[in-house]
Amino acid sequence: MAQTGIAAFGVQNRQLTQTERWICFSALFFFGFTAAFNLFKAAPAIAFIGADLGFDEAGLGYIMSSYAIAALVLAYPGMLIMQKIGVKASVLISCVLMLIGSVIGSFAPNAALFLVGRAIEGCAYGLICVIGPNIMPRLFPLKNQGLVMGIWSLWIPVGTIIAFFLAPVIFESAGWRPIWYVSLIMEVVSLVWMFVSVKMPQVPENELVDGDVTRRKKPGKCFMFAAIMMSVAFLAWVYVYVDNINTLYPTFLQQTKGMSVFDSSMLPNWIAIITIPVGILFGVLSDKWNARKYFVAVPYLVVALLMFFCAFTPGEDLVGPWTFCILMGVCAAGIPMGTRAIIPVLVPDPKKTDFALATMAFATGLAQCMGSLASLSIAEIGWTANGQFILAPLALIASLIVFICVKSDRKVLAIRKQEEADEAAAN
């Protein structure tokens, strides 16, 4: 069905070339890692921001948690907004919201107004968490989804690296507000770039058979339960990686390994650095081998082993943490990519694909809101026991969920070919 009104904004009267797709993707990816930069830009200077604006200890938590709450609350509404007003209008509105939030934060004279700015930034982050992955099946053919989702899944690692390298340097030389000024520049660039470059094909690629505009897909068999279970497993991943490693691992390295604040922040950055090239490689291989399921299930199993044996070793020896960070970077390249890439395979109907990917965004927000549980667990049973008896079992359960509940994409694609053959025979 042809889109009309604001939903038609940015929709071309033809299919896009491969170059146009990647230019559009580049603009969206820049916006994505700008949103991730905004999420983490406060972390290196959070105590000083609190002191400057008069936050109490509880209020400091809201500086980061507002983003998680927004991702949780906006998961399904974000999907509906995109379906109603279209892709280009959705991402531009998200970027304008982010810009408004950063302007407020840049000049906020007190804690209350600063939190208003963070909440608005968080809304933009929540929207791109949902809208970004949902755009990709519309923009690229199914055969490219592994590579596309492999690169798209790097928006958080890239934003994290930029924030944790750039924000401390800016803070040390000029204070915390210039960090916000840098984000404003990034947001203006993103807004202009997306206005110029974001285009959508006349017919979404996930409605076509092999990119042929004369052949529309009929809804095939949907494996919605498997898609939802992928999101359930991903909830465990976000809790393990974001809540426990991204947030708390530097503290473990300081308290147990005796590392400085700077060194303890830099070591976990290697996870993100390794994830970037390996994520692209895994995306290419998953498309080539049609093995997205195993690029998720096997890394979950490896994560379970790492949590039990390497991540939280006692004493000051650094062999365990270095081994953990290197291998965790490889696992972090496979799990988000494979989860996002297999969902359009399992659920071919476009609106159901949107719902499944929105459920993944909801699971992400829910897990991030559970971050306080990680601190409570560590305080109660200690770092090593938390890794061995909480995090390792969670990763193992996630691996079993994927192995048992999710049909391999190779088998699903065989079913799709049979469905196409049956349809051709019927005609």
PDB file of N, CA and C in Angstrom, residues 12-103:
ATOM      1  N   GLN A  12      10.843   7.325  -1.866  1.00  0.00           N
ATOM      2  CA  GLN A  12      11.086   7.588  -3.283  1.00  0.00           C
ATOM      3  C   GLN A  12      10.030   6.909  -4.154  1.00  0.00           C
ATOM      4  N   ASN A  13       9.973   7.297  -5.413  1.00  0.00           N
ATOM      5  CA  ASN A  13       9.033   6.662  -6.346  1.00  0.00           C
ATOM      6  C   ASN A  13       9.687   5.513  -7.098  1.00  0.00           C
ATOM      7  N   ARG A  14      10.702   4.926  -6.489  1.00  0.00           N
ATOM      8  CA  ARG A  14      11.460   3.816  -7.072  1.00  0.00           C
ATOM      9  C   ARG A  14      12.170   3.088  -5.944  1.00  0.00           C
ATOM     10  N   GLN A  15      12.832   1.988  -6.291  1.00  0.00           N
ATOM     11  CA  GLN A  15      13.685   1.310  -5.323  1.00  0.00           C
ATOM     12  C   GLN A  15      15.040   2.015  -5.244  1.00  0.00           C
ATOM     13  N   LEU A  16      15.702   1.877  -4.126  1.00  0.00           N
ATOM     14  CA  LEU A  16      16.989   2.541  -3.932  1.00  0.00           C
ATOM     15  C   LEU A  16      18.127   1.726  -4.528  1.00  0.00           C
ATOM     16  N   THR A  17      19.172   2.425  -4.950  1.00  0.00           N
ATOM     17  CA  THR A  17      20.394   1.737  -5.344  1.00  0.00           C
ATOM     18  C   THR A  17      21.149   1.305  -4.084  1.00  0.00           C
ATOM     19  N   GLN A  18      22.109   0.407  -4.265  1.00  0.00           N
ATOM     20  CA  GLN A  18      22.895  -0.041  -3.114  1.00  0.00           C
ATOM     21  C   GLN A  18      23.672   1.119  -2.495  1.00  0.00           C
ATOM     22  N   THR A  19      24.148   2.036  -3.323  1.00  0.00           N
ATOM     23  CA  THR A  19      24.859   3.212  -2.799  1.00  0.00           C
ATOM     24  C   THR A  19      23.937   4.069  -1.947  1.00  0.00           C
ATOM     25  N   GLU A  20      22.716   4.307  -2.416  1.00  0.00           N
ATOM     26  CA  GLU A  20      21.759   5.112  -1.656  1.00  0.00           C
ATOM     27  C   GLU A  20      21.417   4.453  -0.324  1.00  0.00           C
ATOM     28  N   ARG A  21      21.305   3.132  -0.336  1.00  0.00           N
ATOM     29  CA  ARG A  21      21.018   2.426   0.918  1.00  0.00           C
ATOM     30  C   ARG A  21      22.112   2.678   1.947  1.00  0.00           C
ATOM     31  N   TRP A  22      23.370   2.562   1.507  1.00  0.00           N
ATOM     32  CA  TRP A  22      24.468   2.690   2.459  1.00  0.00           C
ATOM     33  C   TRP A  22      24.685   4.140   2.894  1.00  0.00           C
ATOM     34  N   ILE A  23      24.383   5.098   2.033  1.00  0.00           N
ATOM     35  CA  ILE A  23      24.444   6.504   2.450  1.00  0.00           C
ATOM     36  C   ILE A  23      23.388   6.770   3.513  1.00  0.00           C
ATOM     37  N   CYS A  24      22.177   6.258   3.294  1.00  0.00           N
ATOM     38  CA  CYS A  24      21.104   6.375   4.288  1.00  0.00           C
ATOM     39  C   CYS A  24      21.514   5.694   5.588  1.00  0.00           C
ATOM     40  N   PHE A  25      22.065   4.497   5.474  1.00  0.00           N
ATOM     41  CA  PHE A  25      22.505   3.760   6.661  1.00  0.00           C
ATOM     42  C   PHE A  25      23.559   4.553   7.428  1.00  0.00           C
ATOM     43  N   SER A  26      24.497   5.169   6.712  1.00  0.00           N
ATOM     44  CA  SER A  26      25.569   5.926   7.369  1.00  0.00           C
ATOM     45  C   SER A  26      25.008   7.070   8.200  1.00  0.00           C
ATOM     46  N   ALA A  27      24.008   7.771   7.652  1.00  0.00           N
ATOM     47  CA  ALA A  27      23.384   8.869   8.395  1.00  0.00           C
ATOM     48  C   ALA A  27      22.691   8.354   9.649  1.00  0.00           C
ATOM     49  N   LEU A  28      21.989   7.238   9.516  1.00  0.00           N
ATOM     50  CA  LEU A  28      21.296   6.648  10.663  1.00  0.00           C
ATOM     51  C   LEU A  28      22.290   6.141  11.706  1.00  0.00           C
ATOM     52  N   PHE A  29      23.388   5.553  11.243  1.00  0.00           N
ATOM     53  CA  PHE A  29      24.386   5.025  12.173  1.00  0.00           C
ATOM     54  C   PHE A  29      25.054   6.158  12.948  1.00  0.00           C
ATOM     55  N   PHE A  30      25.328   7.270  12.264  1.00  0.00           N
ATOM     56  CA  PHE A  30      25.906   8.424  12.962  1.00  0.00           C
ATOM     57  C   PHE A  30      24.951   8.916  14.048  1.00  0.00           C
ATOM     58  N   PHE A  31      23.663   8.973  13.734  1.00  0.00           N
ATOM     59  CA  PHE A  31      22.673   9.365  14.736  1.00  0.00           C
ATOM     60  C   PHE A  31      22.647   8.362  15.880  1.00  0.00           C
ATOM     61  N   GLY A  32      22.744   7.071  15.548  1.00  0.00           N
ATOM     62  CA  GLY A  32      22.722   6.037  16.576  1.00  0.00           C
ATOM     63  C   GLY A  32      23.868   6.185  17.560  1.00  0.00           C
ATOM     64  N   PHE A  33      25.100   6.330  17.046  1.00  0.00           N
ATOM     65  CA  PHE A  33      26.203   6.410  18.013  1.00  0.00           C
ATOM     66  C   PHE A  33      26.270   7.774  18.686  1.00  0.00           C
ATOM     67  N   THR A  34      25.637   8.793  18.094  1.00  0.00           N
ATOM     68  CA  THR A  34      25.481  10.062  18.813  1.00  0.00           C
ATOM     69  C   THR A  34      24.563   9.873  20.017  1.00  0.00           C
ATOM     70  N   ALA A  35      23.475   9.107  19.816  1.00  0.00           N
ATOM     71  CA  ALA A  35      22.571   8.800  20.935  1.00  0.00           C
ATOM     72  C   ALA A  35      23.294   8.010  22.013  1.00  0.00           C
ATOM     73  N   ALA A  36      24.141   7.049  21.595  1.00  0.00           N
ATOM     74  CA  ALA A  36      24.903   6.265  22.571  1.00  0.00           C
ATOM     75  C   ALA A  36      25.935   7.138  23.284  1.00  0.00           C
ATOM     76  N   PHE A  37      26.560   8.049  22.555  1.00  0.00           N
ATOM     77  CA  PHE A  37      27.491   9.000  23.180  1.00  0.00           C
ATOM     78  C   PHE A  37      26.769   9.813  24.250  1.00  0.00           C
ATOM     79  N   ASN A  38      25.553  10.250  23.938  1.00  0.00           N
ATOM     80  CA  ASN A  38      24.777  11.015  24.917  1.00  0.00           C
ATOM     81  C   ASN A  38      24.467  10.196  26.164  1.00  0.00           C
ATOM     82  N   LEU A  39      24.211   8.905  25.962  1.00  0.00           N
ATOM     83  CA  LEU A  39      23.932   8.040  27.105  1.00  0.00           C
ATOM     84  C   LEU A  39      25.113   8.011  28.067  1.00  0.00           C
ATOM     85  N   PHE A  40      26.313   7.860  27.525  1.00  0.00           N
ATOM     86  CA  PHE A  40      27.492   7.641  28.368  1.00  0.00           C
ATOM     87  C   PHE A  40      28.315   8.902  28.628  1.00  0.00           C
ATOM     88  N   LYS A  41      27.963  10.032  28.016  1.00  0.00           N
ATOM     89  CA  LYS A  41      28.797  11.228  28.163  1.00  0.00           C
ATOM     90  C   LYS A  41      28.852  11.724  29.607  1.00  0.00           C
ATOM     91  N   ALA A  42      27.801  11.426  30.377  1.00  0.00           N
ATOM     92  CA  ALA A  42      27.765  11.903  31.761  1.00  0.00           C
ATOM     93  C   ALA A  42      28.610  11.050  32.698  1.00  0.00           C
ATOM     94  N   ALA A  43      28.833   9.774  32.329  1.00  0.00           N
ATOM     95  CA  ALA A  43      29.433   8.827  33.272  1.00  0.00           C
ATOM     96  C   ALA A  43      30.797   9.264  33.810  1.00  0.00           C
ATOM     97  N   PRO A  44      31.744   9.705  32.957  1.00  0.00           N
ATOM     98  CA  PRO A  44      33.069  10.043  33.502  1.00  0.00           C
ATOM     99  C   PRO A  44      33.058  11.231  34.462  1.00  0.00           C
ATOM    100  N   ALA A  45      32.053  12.103  34.352  1.00  0.00           N
ATOM    101  CA  ALA A  45      32.040  13.313  35.188  1.00  0.00           C
ATOM    102  C   ALA A  45      30.820  13.377  36.092  1.00  0.00           C
ATOM    103  N   ILE A  46      30.176  12.240  36.312  1.00  0.00           N
ATOM    104  CA  ILE A  46      28.873  12.252  36.982  1.00  0.00           C
ATOM    105  C   ILE A  46      28.951  12.834  38.394  1.00  0.00           C
ATOM    106  N   ALA A  47      30.006  12.524  39.125  1.00  0.00           N
ATOM    107  CA  ALA A  47      30.119  13.041  40.497  1.00  0.00           C
ATOM    108  C   ALA A  47      30.282  14.558  40.503  1.00  0.00           C
ATOM    109  N   PHE A  48      31.015  15.079  39.531  1.00  0.00           N
ATOM    110  CA  PHE A  48      31.250  16.525  39.467  1.00  0.00           C
ATOM    111  C   PHE A  48      30.000  17.264  38.996  1.00  0.00           C
ATOM    112  N   ILE A  49      29.244  16.634  38.084  1.00  0.00           N
ATOM    113  CA  ILE A  49      27.963  17.216  37.671  1.00  0.00           C
ATOM    114  C   ILE A  49      27.036  17.308  38.878  1.00  0.00           C
ATOM    115  N   GLY A  50      27.009  16.226  39.661  1.00  0.00           N
ATOM    116  CA  GLY A  50      26.168  16.210  40.851  1.00  0.00           C
ATOM    117  C   GLY A  50      26.538  17.301  41.834  1.00  0.00           C
ATOM    118  N   ALA A  51      27.837  17.476  42.052  1.00  0.00           N
ATOM    119  CA  ALA A  51      28.285  18.505  42.994  1.00  0.00           C
ATOM    120  C   ALA A  51      27.974  19.907  42.479  1.00  0.00           C
ATOM    121  N   ASP A  52      28.117  20.100  41.175  1.00  0.00           N
ATOM    122  CA  ASP A  52      27.895  21.421  40.586  1.00  0.00           C
ATOM    123  C   ASP A  52      26.422  21.823  40.615  1.00  0.00           C
ATOM    124  N   LEU A  53      25.538  20.856  40.383  1.00  0.00           N
ATOM    125  CA  LEU A  53      24.111  21.168  40.264  1.00  0.00           C
ATOM    126  C   LEU A  53      23.312  20.842  41.520  1.00  0.00           C
ATOM    127  N   GLY A  54      23.959  20.276  42.525  1.00  0.00           N
ATOM    128  CA  GLY A  54      23.271  20.029  43.786  1.00  0.00           C
ATOM    129  C   GLY A  54      22.458  18.755  43.837  1.00  0.00           C
ATOM    130  N   PHE A  55      22.917  17.699  43.150  1.00  0.00           N
ATOM    131  CA  PHE A  55      22.242  16.403  43.223  1.00  0.00           C
ATOM    132  C   PHE A  55      22.544  15.734  44.557  1.00  0.00           C
ATOM    133  N   ASP A  56      21.542  15.041  45.106  1.00  0.00           N
ATOM    134  CA  ASP A  56      21.837  14.131  46.206  1.00  0.00           C
ATOM    135  C   ASP A  56      22.247  12.789  45.610  1.00  0.00           C
ATOM    136  N   GLU A  57      22.598  11.830  46.453  1.00  0.00           N
ATOM    137  CA  GLU A  57      23.108  10.547  45.960  1.00  0.00           C
ATOM    138  C   GLU A  57      22.067   9.811  45.132  1.00  0.00           C
ATOM    139  N   ALA A  58      20.806   9.857  45.551  1.00  0.00           N
ATOM    140  CA  ALA A  58      19.745   9.189  44.793  1.00  0.00           C
ATOM    141  C   ALA A  58      19.563   9.846  43.431  1.00  0.00           C
ATOM    142  N   GLY A  59      19.673  11.163  43.393  1.00  0.00           N
ATOM    143  CA  GLY A  59      19.487  11.883  42.140  1.00  0.00           C
ATOM    144  C   GLY A  59      20.534  11.547  41.102  1.00  0.00           C
ATOM    145  N   LEU A  60      21.756  11.208  41.541  1.00  0.00           N
ATOM    146  CA  LEU A  60      22.807  10.843  40.593  1.00  0.00           C
ATOM    147  C   LEU A  60      22.398   9.644  39.745  1.00  0.00           C
ATOM    148  N   GLY A  61      21.675   8.707  40.359  1.00  0.00           N
ATOM    149  CA  GLY A  61      21.238   7.526  39.621  1.00  0.00           C
ATOM    150  C   GLY A  61      20.309   7.866  38.478  1.00  0.00           C
ATOM    151  N   TYR A  62      19.501   8.904  38.643  1.00  0.00           N
ATOM    152  CA  TYR A  62      18.557   9.287  37.594  1.00  0.00           C
ATOM    153  C   TYR A  62      19.257   9.842  36.361  1.00  0.00           C
ATOM    154  N   ILE A  63      20.477  10.338  36.513  1.00  0.00           N
ATOM    155  CA  ILE A  63      21.210  10.877  35.367  1.00  0.00           C
ATOM    156  C   ILE A  63      21.384   9.803  34.299  1.00  0.00           C
ATOM    157  N   MET A  64      21.629   8.563  34.715  1.00  0.00           N
ATOM    158  CA  MET A  64      21.796   7.461  33.770  1.00  0.00           C
ATOM    159  C   MET A  64      20.509   6.665  33.569  1.00  0.00           C
ATOM    160  N   SER A  65      19.728   6.468  34.630  1.00  0.00           N
ATOM    161  CA  SER A  65      18.567   5.578  34.542  1.00  0.00           C
ATOM    162  C   SER A  65      17.443   6.143  33.690  1.00  0.00           C
ATOM    163  N   SER A  66      17.413   7.466  33.477  1.00  0.00           N
ATOM    164  CA  SER A  66      16.353   8.051  32.658  1.00  0.00           C
ATOM    165  C   SER A  66      16.366   7.470  31.253  1.00  0.00           C
ATOM    166  N   TYR A  67      17.553   7.125  30.762  1.00  0.00           N
ATOM    167  CA  TYR A  67      17.654   6.535  29.427  1.00  0.00           C
ATOM    168  C   TYR A  67      17.030   5.144  29.393  1.00  0.00           C
ATOM    169  N   ALA A  68      17.335   4.331  30.383  1.00  0.00           N
ATOM    170  CA  ALA A  68      16.787   2.974  30.435  1.00  0.00           C
ATOM    171  C   ALA A  68      15.270   3.005  30.538  1.00  0.00           C
ATOM    172  N   ILE A  69      14.755   3.901  31.353  1.00  0.00           N
ATOM    173  CA  ILE A  69      13.300   4.013  31.518  1.00  0.00           C
ATOM    174  C   ILE A  69      12.654   4.414  30.196  1.00  0.00           C
ATOM    175  N   ALA A  70      13.288   5.347  29.471  1.00  0.00           N
ATOM    176  CA  ALA A  70      12.742   5.785  28.184  1.00  0.00           C
ATOM    177  C   ALA A  70      12.718   4.645  27.178  1.00  0.00           C
ATOM    178  N   ALA A  71      13.798   3.851  27.124  1.00  0.00           N
ATOM    179  CA  ALA A  71      13.837   2.717  26.197  1.00  0.00           C
ATOM    180  C   ALA A  71      12.745   1.710  26.513  1.00  0.00           C
ATOM    181  N   LEU A  72      12.476   1.522  27.795  1.00  0.00           N
ATOM    182  CA  LEU A  72      11.429   0.586  28.219  1.00  0.00           C
ATOM    183  C   LEU A  72      10.046   1.114  27.851  1.00  0.00           C
ATOM    184  N   VAL A  73       9.775   2.363  28.194  1.00  0.00           N
ATOM    185  CA  VAL A  73       8.441   2.939  28.002  1.00  0.00           C
ATOM    186  C   VAL A  73       8.113   3.133  26.525  1.00  0.00           C
ATOM    187  N   LEU A  74       9.122   3.486  25.718  1.00  0.00           N
ATOM    188  CA  LEU A  74       8.865   3.847  24.326  1.00  0.00           C
ATOM    189  C   LEU A  74       9.028   2.689  23.351  1.00  0.00           C
ATOM    190  N   ALA A  75       9.297   1.483  23.832  1.00  0.00           N
ATOM    191  CA  ALA A  75       9.541   0.360  22.926  1.00  0.00           C
ATOM    192  C   ALA A  75       8.379   0.153  21.953  1.00  0.00           C
ATOM    193  N   TYR A  76       7.195  -0.084  22.473  1.00  0.00           N
ATOM    194  CA  TYR A  76       6.044  -0.338  21.598  1.00  0.00           C
ATOM    195  C   TYR A  76       5.449   0.946  21.022  1.00  0.00           C
ATOM    196  N   PRO A  77       5.309   2.040  21.806  1.00  0.00           N
ATOM    197  CA  PRO A  77       4.858   3.292  21.188  1.00  0.00           C
ATOM    198  C   PRO A  77       5.775   3.760  20.057  1.00  0.00           C
ATOM    199  N   GLY A  78       7.092   3.559  20.212  1.00  0.00           N
ATOM    200  CA  GLY A  78       8.026   3.951  19.161  1.00  0.00           C
ATOM    201  C   GLY A  78       7.751   3.215  17.868  1.00  0.00           C
ATOM    202  N   MET A  79       7.426   1.938  17.962  1.00  0.00           N
ATOM    203  CA  MET A  79       7.070   1.150  16.786  1.00  0.00           C
ATOM    204  C   MET A  79       5.834   1.733  16.105  1.00  0.00           C
ATOM    205  N   LEU A  80       4.815   2.065  16.897  1.00  0.00           N
ATOM    206  CA  LEU A  80       3.569   2.604  16.343  1.00  0.00           C
ATOM    207  C   LEU A  80       3.783   3.983  15.726  1.00  0.00           C
ATOM    208  N   ILE A  81       4.627   4.798  16.363  1.00  0.00           N
ATOM    209  CA  ILE A  81       4.934   6.120  15.811  1.00  0.00           C
ATOM    210  C   ILE A  81       5.572   5.979  14.436  1.00  0.00           C
ATOM    211  N   MET A  82       6.543   5.076  14.311  1.00  0.00           N
ATOM    212  CA  MET A  82       7.212   4.884  13.034  1.00  0.00           C
ATOM    213  C   MET A  82       6.232   4.410  11.972  1.00  0.00           C
ATOM    214  N   GLN A  83       5.359   3.471  12.332  1.00  0.00           N
ATOM    215  CA  GLN A  83       4.384   2.969  11.367  1.00  0.00           C
ATOM    216  C   GLN A  83       3.405   4.056  10.942  1.00  0.00           C
ATOM    217  N   LYS A  84       3.102   4.989  11.859  1.00  0.00           N
ATOM    218  CA  LYS A  84       2.101   6.023  11.584  1.00  0.00           C
ATOM    219  C   LYS A  84       2.666   7.165  10.756  1.00  0.00           C
ATOM    220  N   ILE A  85       3.838   7.675  11.122  1.00  0.00           N
ATOM    221  CA  ILE A  85       4.344   8.881  10.457  1.00  0.00           C
ATOM    222  C   ILE A  85       5.517   8.606   9.527  1.00  0.00           C
ATOM    223  N   GLY A  86       5.962   7.362   9.444  1.00  0.00           N
ATOM    224  CA  GLY A  86       7.024   7.017   8.519  1.00  0.00           C
ATOM    225  C   GLY A  86       8.414   7.115   9.125  1.00  0.00           C
ATOM    226  N   VAL A  87       9.369   6.577   8.389  1.00  0.00           N
ATOM    227  CA  VAL A  87      10.734   6.452   8.888  1.00  0.00           C
ATOM    228  C   VAL A  87      11.427   7.803   9.011  1.00  0.00           C
ATOM    229  N   LYS A  88      11.419   8.582   7.937  1.00  0.00           N
ATOM    230  CA  LYS A  88      12.215   9.820   7.932  1.00  0.00           C
ATOM    231  C   LYS A  88      11.696  10.811   8.961  1.00  0.00           C
ATOM    232  N   ALA A  89      10.384  10.998   9.020  1.00  0.00           N
ATOM    233  CA  ALA A  89       9.825  11.915  10.016  1.00  0.00           C
ATOM    234  C   ALA A  89      10.158  11.445  11.427  1.00  0.00           C
ATOM    235  N   SER A  90      10.127  10.132  11.645  1.00  0.00           N
ATOM    236  CA  SER A  90      10.397   9.586  12.983  1.00  0.00           C
ATOM    237  C   SER A  90      11.818   9.883  13.436  1.00  0.00           C
ATOM    238  N   VAL A  91      12.793   9.637  12.549  1.00  0.00           N
ATOM    239  CA  VAL A  91      14.185   9.834  12.967  1.00  0.00           C
ATOM    240  C   VAL A  91      14.514  11.318  13.109  1.00  0.00           C
ATOM    241  N   LEU A  92      13.918  12.159  12.270  1.00  0.00           N
ATOM    242  CA  LEU A  92      14.174  13.597  12.398  1.00  0.00           C
ATOM    243  C   LEU A  92      13.574  14.152  13.688  1.00  0.00           C
ATOM    244  N   ILE A  93      12.363  13.715  14.021  1.00  0.00           N
ATOM    245  CA  ILE A  93      11.750  14.137  15.281  1.00  0.00           C
ATOM    246  C   ILE A  93      12.588  13.666  16.466  1.00  0.00           C
ATOM    247  N   SER A  94      13.092  12.430  16.386  1.00  0.00           N
ATOM    248  CA  SER A  94      13.944  11.907  17.458  1.00  0.00           C
ATOM    249  C   SER A  94      15.188  12.766  17.634  1.00  0.00           C
ATOM    250  N   CYS A  95      15.792  13.165  16.513  1.00  0.00           N
ATOM    251  CA  CYS A  95      17.010  13.971  16.579  1.00  0.00           C
ATOM    252  C   CYS A  95      16.719  15.369  17.132  1.00  0.00           C
ATOM    253  N   VAL A  96      15.586  15.947  16.745  1.00  0.00           N
ATOM    254  CA  VAL A  96      15.207  17.263  17.282  1.00  0.00           C
ATOM    255  C   VAL A  96      15.000  17.168  18.792  1.00  0.00           C
ATOM    256  N   LEU A  97      14.351  16.103  19.243  1.00  0.00           N
ATOM    257  CA  LEU A  97      14.175  15.903  20.686  1.00  0.00           C
ATOM    258  C   LEU A  97      15.527  15.834  21.396  1.00  0.00           C
ATOM    259  N   MET A  98      16.452  15.083  20.795  1.00  0.00           N
ATOM    260  CA  MET A  98      17.775  14.957  21.401  1.00  0.00           C
ATOM    261  C   MET A  98      18.469  16.313  21.481  1.00  0.00           C
ATOM    262  N   LEU A  99      18.322  17.099  20.432  1.00  0.00           N
ATOM    263  CA  LEU A  99      18.924  18.426  20.388  1.00  0.00           C
ATOM    264  C   LEU A  99      18.338  19.325  21.476  1.00  0.00           C
ATOM    265  N   ILE A 100      17.018  19.296  21.625  1.00  0.00           N
ATOM    266  CA  ILE A 100      16.362  20.095  22.665  1.00  0.00           C
ATOM    267  C   ILE A 100      16.847  19.670  24.056  1.00  0.00           C
ATOM    268  N   GLY A 101      16.911  18.356  24.274  1.00  0.00           N
ATOM    269  CA  GLY A 101      17.372  17.859  25.569  1.00  0.00           C
ATOM    270  C   GLY A 101      18.788  18.287  25.889  1.00  0.00           C
ATOM    271  N   SER A 102      19.662  18.258  24.875  1.00  0.00           N
ATOM    272  CA  SER A 102      21.056  18.643  25.106  1.00  0.00           C
ATOM    273  C   SER A 102      21.197  20.144  25.344  1.00  0.00           C
ATOM    274  N   VAL A 103      20.381  20.942  24.657  1.00  0.00           N
ATOM    275  CA  VAL A 103      20.400  22.391  24.896  1.00  0.00           C
ATOM    276  C   VAL A 103      20.011  22.686  26.344  1.00  0.00           C
TER     277      VAL A 103
END
